[in-house]
């Protein structure tokens, strides 16, 4: 029985180098983290940051060059995929086209030697858990993209893995279905208390589903924490710019820690030493008022997006991108405004 005090996944100083050249570059550079039992951890970052390599090392599809990997408290560093009690769900779903839904879900159980009738019972129950009652005899070609996603999820869940892994699971779906499926994945994960590691490059997806987000950059962990911590208190320029659409501005902190951004004054959430810093401002943090209040700006571009307006203002700090939910007051290109900062969506980080 897994004890709640044990981490679902733990990395201890794990590195990964491809090829036999001992002087070759590292894809993953000595990372350490814990993903607690029964939680969803998202590994987030741009292409080439090492997130997929990290997921493949959890699965046993790649071997670390050095370090330790533990799953449910057991050292699995040298074990293969079949010995780890881990299921991985790929973005392609990889369903067998000639097998019906039940046969696809049963496949792993049958390969493990589970009798056919017992495997079918477990498959039927798992299909019920993912909302596919009555779909047992359909072929993958008769299903929608979202339904195929659920079959792939059921096939992974039926094996009752200690850890469930997702590699960009929603990238093949349209925006509406992506939102629905991420909500379903999160609901299932919480209801079944699954330990789940989830790789994506989509920040909004990570914010929506995660207990913990690990942001990777060039093979290292740039920052790890809750979605709120990473969004509201990024610790580096990279994390501030990557989480959302924050614009970074050079600024200065005085001896008291107050930060000056043009005519604006900011009190950082965390202590700042005197000197040059960067201020990360998210588009929704700007408040538009009359000229002469705060930072003066002139509207250069405007776009209506239904639920909000997107504006670009020319200012002494350069172009500033603003998202405004005020649909009652429409600004015309060329108008002058004053820009102030809200209490949210603004963070100060040291210069890298």
Coordinates of C-alpha atoms in Angstrom, one line a residue:
X1 CA 0.0 0.0 0.0
X2 CA 1.4 3.4 -1.0
X3 CA 1.8 5.6 2.1
X4 CA 0.7 9.2 1.6
X5 CA 4.0 10.4 3.0
X6 CA 5.8 8.9 0.0
X7 CA 6.2 11.0 -3.1
X8 CA 4.5 9.7 -6.2
X9 CA 7.5 10.7 -8.2
X10 CA 10.9 11.9 -7.0
X11 CA 14.0 13.0 -9.0
X12 CA 17.3 13.3 -7.2
X13 CA 20.0 15.1 -9.2
X14 CA 19.0 13.5 -12.5
X15 CA 21.0 14.2 -15.7
X16 CA 20.5 13.0 -19.2
X17 CA 23.1 13.1 -22.0
X18 CA 22.3 11.6 -25.4
X19 CA 25.1 9.7 -27.2
X20 CA 28.4 8.3 -25.9
X21 CA 30.4 11.5 -25.8
X22 CA 31.1 12.2 -22.1
X23 CA 31.7 15.9 -23.1
X24 CA 28.5 16.2 -25.1
X25 CA 25.7 18.5 -24.1
X26 CA 23.2 17.5 -21.4
X27 CA 19.5 17.5 -22.3
X28 CA 18.7 17.5 -18.6
X29 CA 21.1 19.0 -16.1
X30 CA 20.9 17.6 -12.6
X31 CA 17.3 18.3 -11.7
X32 CA 15.6 17.4 -8.4
X33 CA 11.9 17.5 -7.6
X34 CA 9.0 15.8 -5.9
X35 CA 5.5 15.1 -7.2
X36 CA 3.4 14.2 -4.2
X37 CA 1.1 11.1 -4.2
X38 CA -2.3 11.9 -5.6
X39 CA -1.4 15.2 -7.2
X40 CA -1.1 16.5 -10.8
X41 CA 2.3 17.9 -11.7
X42 CA 2.8 19.7 -15.0
X43 CA 6.2 19.9 -16.6
X44 CA 6.1 23.1 -18.7
X45 CA 8.5 24.8 -21.0
X46 CA 9.3 25.7 -24.6
X47 CA 10.5 23.2 -27.2
X48 CA 13.9 21.7 -26.4
X49 CA 13.8 22.6 -22.7
X50 CA 14.0 18.9 -21.6
X51 CA 10.4 18.4 -20.5
X52 CA 9.7 15.4 -22.8
X53 CA 13.0 13.8 -21.9
X54 CA 12.1 14.1 -18.2
X55 CA 8.7 12.5 -18.8
X56 CA 10.3 9.6 -20.8
X57 CA 12.8 9.1 -17.9
X58 CA 9.8 8.7 -15.5
X59 CA 8.3 6.2 -17.9
X60 CA 11.6 4.2 -18.3
X61 CA 11.7 4.9 -22.0
X62 CA 15.0 6.8 -21.4
X63 CA 17.7 6.0 -18.8
X64 CA 19.3 8.8 -16.8
X65 CA 23.0 9.4 -17.2
X66 CA 23.2 10.0 -13.5
X67 CA 21.0 10.5 -10.5
X68 CA 18.1 8.6 -9.0
X69 CA 14.4 8.2 -9.9
X70 CA 11.9 7.0 -7.3
X71 CA 8.2 6.0 -7.9
X72 CA 6.0 5.5 -4.8
X73 CA 9.2 5.4 -2.7
X74 CA 10.8 2.6 -4.8
X75 CA 14.1 3.3 -6.7
X76 CA 13.3 2.5 -10.3
X77 CA 16.4 4.2 -11.9
X78 CA 17.6 1.0 -13.6
X79 CA 14.1 -0.6 -14.2
X80 CA 12.5 -0.9 -17.6
X81 CA 9.0 0.5 -18.4
X82 CA 7.2 -2.8 -17.7
X83 CA 8.7 -3.0 -14.2
X84 CA 7.6 0.5 -13.1
X85 CA 3.8 0.3 -12.9
X86 CA 3.5 3.4 -15.1
X87 CA 1.1 4.2 -17.9
X88 CA 1.8 6.8 -20.6
X89 CA -0.7 8.5 -22.8
X90 CA 0.7 9.9 -26.1
X91 CA -0.7 12.7 -28.1
X92 CA -1.5 10.4 -31.1
X93 CA -3.6 8.1 -28.8
X94 CA -2.2 5.1 -30.7
X95 CA -5.4 3.1 -30.7
X96 CA -5.5 -0.2 -32.7
X97 CA -7.9 0.6 -35.7
X98 CA -8.9 -3.1 -36.1
X99 CA -10.0 -3.5 -32.5
X100 CA -13.2 -2.2 -31.0
X101 CA -13.2 0.1 -27.9
X102 CA -13.3 -2.7 -25.3
X103 CA -10.5 -4.7 -27.0
X104 CA -8.3 -1.6 -27.1
X105 CA -8.9 -1.0 -23.4
X106 CA -8.4 -4.7 -22.6
X107 CA -5.2 -5.0 -24.6
X108 CA -2.7 -4.3 -21.8
X109 CA -4.5 -6.5 -19.4
X110 CA -4.6 -9.4 -21.8
X111 CA -0.8 -9.0 -22.5
X112 CA -0.3 -9.2 -18.7
X113 CA -2.1 -12.6 -18.6
X114 CA -5.4 -11.4 -17.2
X115 CA -8.2 -13.8 -18.3
X116 CA -10.5 -12.5 -21.0
X117 CA -13.7 -12.2 -19.0
X118 CA -12.0 -10.5 -16.1
X119 CA -10.2 -8.1 -18.4
X120 CA -13.5 -7.3 -20.1
X121 CA -15.2 -6.5 -16.8
X122 CA -12.4 -4.2 -15.8
X123 CA -12.5 -2.5 -19.2
X124 CA -16.2 -1.9 -19.0
X125 CA -15.9 -0.4 -15.5
X126 CA -13.0 1.9 -16.6
X127 CA -15.0 3.0 -19.7
X128 CA -17.9 3.9 -17.3
X129 CA -15.4 6.0 -15.3
X130 CA -14.5 8.0 -18.4
X131 CA -18.1 8.5 -19.6
X132 CA -18.1 5.9 -22.4
X133 CA -20.9 3.5 -21.4
X134 CA -22.3 1.6 -24.4
X135 CA -19.2 2.3 -26.6
X136 CA -17.6 -1.2 -26.2
X137 CA -18.2 -2.5 -29.7
X138 CA -17.4 0.7 -31.7
X139 CA -14.3 1.0 -33.7
X140 CA -11.9 4.0 -33.3
X141 CA -12.9 5.2 -36.7
X142 CA -16.5 5.6 -35.5
X143 CA -15.5 7.9 -32.6
X144 CA -14.9 11.6 -32.4
X145 CA -11.5 13.0 -31.4
X146 CA -12.7 13.5 -27.8
X147 CA -14.1 10.0 -27.6
X148 CA -10.8 8.6 -28.9
X149 CA -9.0 10.6 -26.2
X150 CA -11.3 9.0 -23.5
X151 CA -10.6 5.5 -24.9
X152 CA -6.8 6.1 -24.7
X153 CA -7.3 7.4 -21.2
X154 CA -9.3 4.3 -20.2
X155 CA -6.6 2.0 -21.7
X156 CA -4.0 3.7 -19.4
X157 CA -6.3 3.8 -16.3
X158 CA -7.4 0.1 -16.5
X159 CA -3.8 -1.0 -15.7
X160 CA -4.2 0.8 -12.3
X161 CA -0.8 2.5 -12.6
X162 CA 1.1 4.1 -9.7
X163 CA 1.8 7.0 -12.0
X164 CA 0.0 8.2 -15.1
X165 CA 1.9 10.2 -17.7
X166 CA 0.5 12.5 -20.3
X167 CA 2.6 13.9 -23.2
X168 CA 0.9 16.9 -24.8
X169 CA -2.4 15.0 -24.6
X170 CA -4.7 17.8 -25.9
X171 CA -2.6 19.2 -28.7
X172 CA -4.7 17.4 -31.4
X173 CA -8.0 18.9 -30.2
X174 CA -9.8 22.1 -31.0
X175 CA -10.0 24.9 -28.4
X176 CA -13.5 24.0 -27.0
X177 CA -12.8 20.3 -26.8
X178 CA -9.4 21.0 -25.3
X179 CA -11.0 22.9 -22.5
X180 CA -13.6 20.2 -21.9
X181 CA -11.0 17.4 -21.9
X182 CA -8.6 19.2 -19.5
X183 CA -11.5 19.6 -17.1
X184 CA -12.3 15.9 -17.4
X185 CA -8.7 14.8 -16.8
X186 CA -8.5 17.0 -13.7
X187 CA -11.8 15.8 -12.3
X188 CA -10.8 12.1 -12.9
X189 CA -7.4 12.7 -11.4
X190 CA -8.9 14.2 -8.2
X191 CA -11.7 11.7 -7.9
X192 CA -9.4 8.6 -8.3
X193 CA -6.5 10.3 -6.5
X194 CA -4.1 9.6 -9.3
X195 CA -0.4 10.6 -9.3
X196 CA -0.2 12.3 -12.7
X197 CA 2.7 14.0 -14.6
X198 CA 1.6 16.1 -17.5
X199 CA 3.8 17.7 -20.2
X200 CA 2.6 20.7 -22.2
X201 CA 3.9 23.9 -23.7
X202 CA 0.5 25.6 -23.1
X203 CA 0.6 27.9 -20.0
X204 CA -3.1 28.2 -19.7
X205 CA -3.5 24.4 -19.8
X206 CA -0.9 24.1 -17.0
X207 CA -2.5 26.8 -14.9
X208 CA -6.0 25.1 -15.2
X209 CA -5.1 21.5 -14.2
X210 CA -2.0 21.6 -11.9
X211 CA -1.3 21.2 -8.3
X212 CA 2.4 21.9 -9.1
X213 CA 4.0 23.4 -12.1
X214 CA 7.7 22.8 -13.0
X215 CA 9.0 25.3 -15.5
X216 CA 12.0 24.0 -17.4
X217 CA 14.5 26.0 -19.4
X218 CA 17.5 24.6 -21.2
X219 CA 17.5 21.4 -19.2
X220 CA 17.2 22.9 -15.7
X221 CA 14.3 23.7 -13.5
X222 CA 13.7 27.5 -13.7
X223 CA 11.1 27.4 -11.0
X224 CA 8.6 25.0 -9.4
X225 CA 5.5 25.9 -7.3
X226 CA 1.7 26.2 -7.4
X227 CA 0.1 27.8 -10.4
X228 CA -0.6 30.9 -8.3
X229 CA 3.0 31.2 -7.2
X230 CA 4.4 30.9 -10.7
X231 CA 1.9 33.4 -12.2
X232 CA 2.0 36.0 -9.4
X233 CA 5.6 35.7 -8.0
X234 CA 7.9 34.5 -10.8
X235 CA 11.5 34.3 -9.6
X236 CA 13.3 34.9 -12.9
X237 CA 12.9 36.9 -16.1
X238 CA 12.4 33.7 -18.0
X239 CA 9.5 32.5 -15.8
X240 CA 7.9 35.9 -15.7
X241 CA 7.9 36.1 -19.5
X242 CA 6.9 32.5 -20.1
X243 CA 3.9 32.4 -17.8
X244 CA 1.3 34.3 -19.7
X245 CA 2.1 37.3 -22.0
X246 CA 4.0 39.5 -19.6
X247 CA 6.1 42.3 -21.0
X248 CA 9.4 42.9 -19.3
X249 CA 10.6 46.5 -18.6
X250 CA 13.9 47.6 -17.2
X251 CA 13.5 49.5 -13.9
X252 CA 15.4 50.5 -10.8
X253 CA 14.9 49.8 -7.1
X254 CA 16.0 52.4 -4.5
X255 CA 17.5 51.7 -1.1
X256 CA 14.1 51.2 0.4
X257 CA 13.2 48.6 -2.2
X258 CA 10.6 50.8 -4.1
X259 CA 10.8 50.2 -7.8
X260 CA 10.5 53.1 -10.3
X261 CA 9.1 52.3 -13.8
X262 CA 9.0 55.7 -15.5
X263 CA 6.5 57.8 -13.5
X264 CA 5.1 54.7 -11.8
X265 CA 6.1 53.4 -8.4
X266 CA 5.8 49.7 -7.4
X267 CA 6.2 48.0 -4.0
X268 CA 7.6 44.5 -4.8
X269 CA 6.1 41.5 -3.0
X270 CA 9.5 40.2 -2.2
X271 CA 12.5 42.3 -0.9
X272 CA 14.7 43.8 -3.7
X273 CA 18.2 45.1 -3.4
X274 CA 19.1 48.5 -4.7
X275 CA 19.9 48.7 -8.4
X276 CA 18.6 47.6 -11.8
X277 CA 15.6 45.2 -11.9
X278 CA 13.0 44.0 -14.4
X279 CA 9.3 44.6 -14.0
X280 CA 7.0 42.0 -15.6
X281 CA 3.5 43.3 -16.4
X282 CA 0.7 41.2 -17.7
X283 CA -1.7 42.7 -20.3
X284 CA -4.7 42.7 -17.9
X285 CA -2.7 44.5 -15.2
X286 CA -2.9 47.9 -17.0
X287 CA -5.7 50.2 -16.0
X288 CA -6.7 52.8 -18.6
X289 CA -7.6 56.3 -17.3
X290 CA -7.6 59.9 -18.4
X291 CA -4.4 61.6 -19.6
X292 CA -2.1 62.9 -16.9
X293 CA -2.8 60.0 -14.5
X294 CA 0.2 57.6 -14.3
X295 CA 2.0 56.8 -17.6
X296 CA 0.9 58.8 -20.6
X297 CA 0.1 56.8 -23.7
X298 CA -1.4 57.2 -27.1
X299 CA -3.5 54.4 -28.7
X300 CA -1.8 53.0 -31.8
X301 CA -3.9 49.8 -32.4
X302 CA -7.2 48.4 -31.3
X303 CA -8.8 44.9 -31.8
X304 CA -12.2 43.7 -30.6
X305 CA -12.2 40.0 -29.5
X306 CA -15.7 39.7 -28.2
X307 CA -15.0 39.3 -24.5
X308 CA -12.4 42.1 -24.4
X309 CA -10.4 44.6 -26.4
X310 CA -6.7 44.4 -27.2
X311 CA -4.9 47.8 -27.3
X312 CA -1.4 48.8 -28.1
X313 CA -0.3 52.2 -26.7
X314 CA 2.8 54.1 -27.5
X315 CA 4.5 55.4 -24.3
X316 CA 7.9 56.6 -23.1
X317 CA 8.6 53.0 -22.1
X318 CA 7.9 51.8 -25.6
X319 CA 4.8 50.0 -27.0
X320 CA 2.5 48.6 -24.3
X321 CA 0.0 45.8 -24.9
X322 CA -3.2 46.0 -22.9
X323 CA -6.2 43.7 -22.6
X324 CA -9.3 45.5 -21.4
X325 CA -12.6 43.9 -20.4
X326 CA -14.3 47.3 -20.4
X327 CA -16.7 46.8 -23.4
X328 CA -18.8 49.8 -22.6
X329 CA -16.0 52.3 -23.2
X330 CA -14.4 51.9 -26.6
X331 CA -11.2 53.8 -27.3
X332 CA -10.4 55.3 -30.7
X333 CA -7.0 55.0 -32.3
X334 CA -5.1 58.3 -31.7
X335 CA -6.7 59.0 -28.3
X336 CA -4.5 60.0 -25.3
X337 CA -4.8 58.1 -22.0
X338 CA -3.1 57.6 -18.6
X339 CA -2.0 54.1 -17.7
X340 CA -1.7 52.8 -14.1
X341 CA -1.0 49.4 -12.7
X342 CA -3.4 47.2 -10.7
X343 CA -2.3 45.2 -7.7
X344 CA -2.4 42.0 -9.6
X345 CA -0.4 40.8 -12.6
X346 CA 2.7 42.8 -11.7
X347 CA 6.0 41.3 -10.5
X348 CA 9.6 42.4 -10.0
X349 CA 12.4 40.1 -10.8
X350 CA 16.2 40.4 -10.7
X351 CA 18.1 41.0 -13.9
X352 CA 19.4 37.7 -15.3

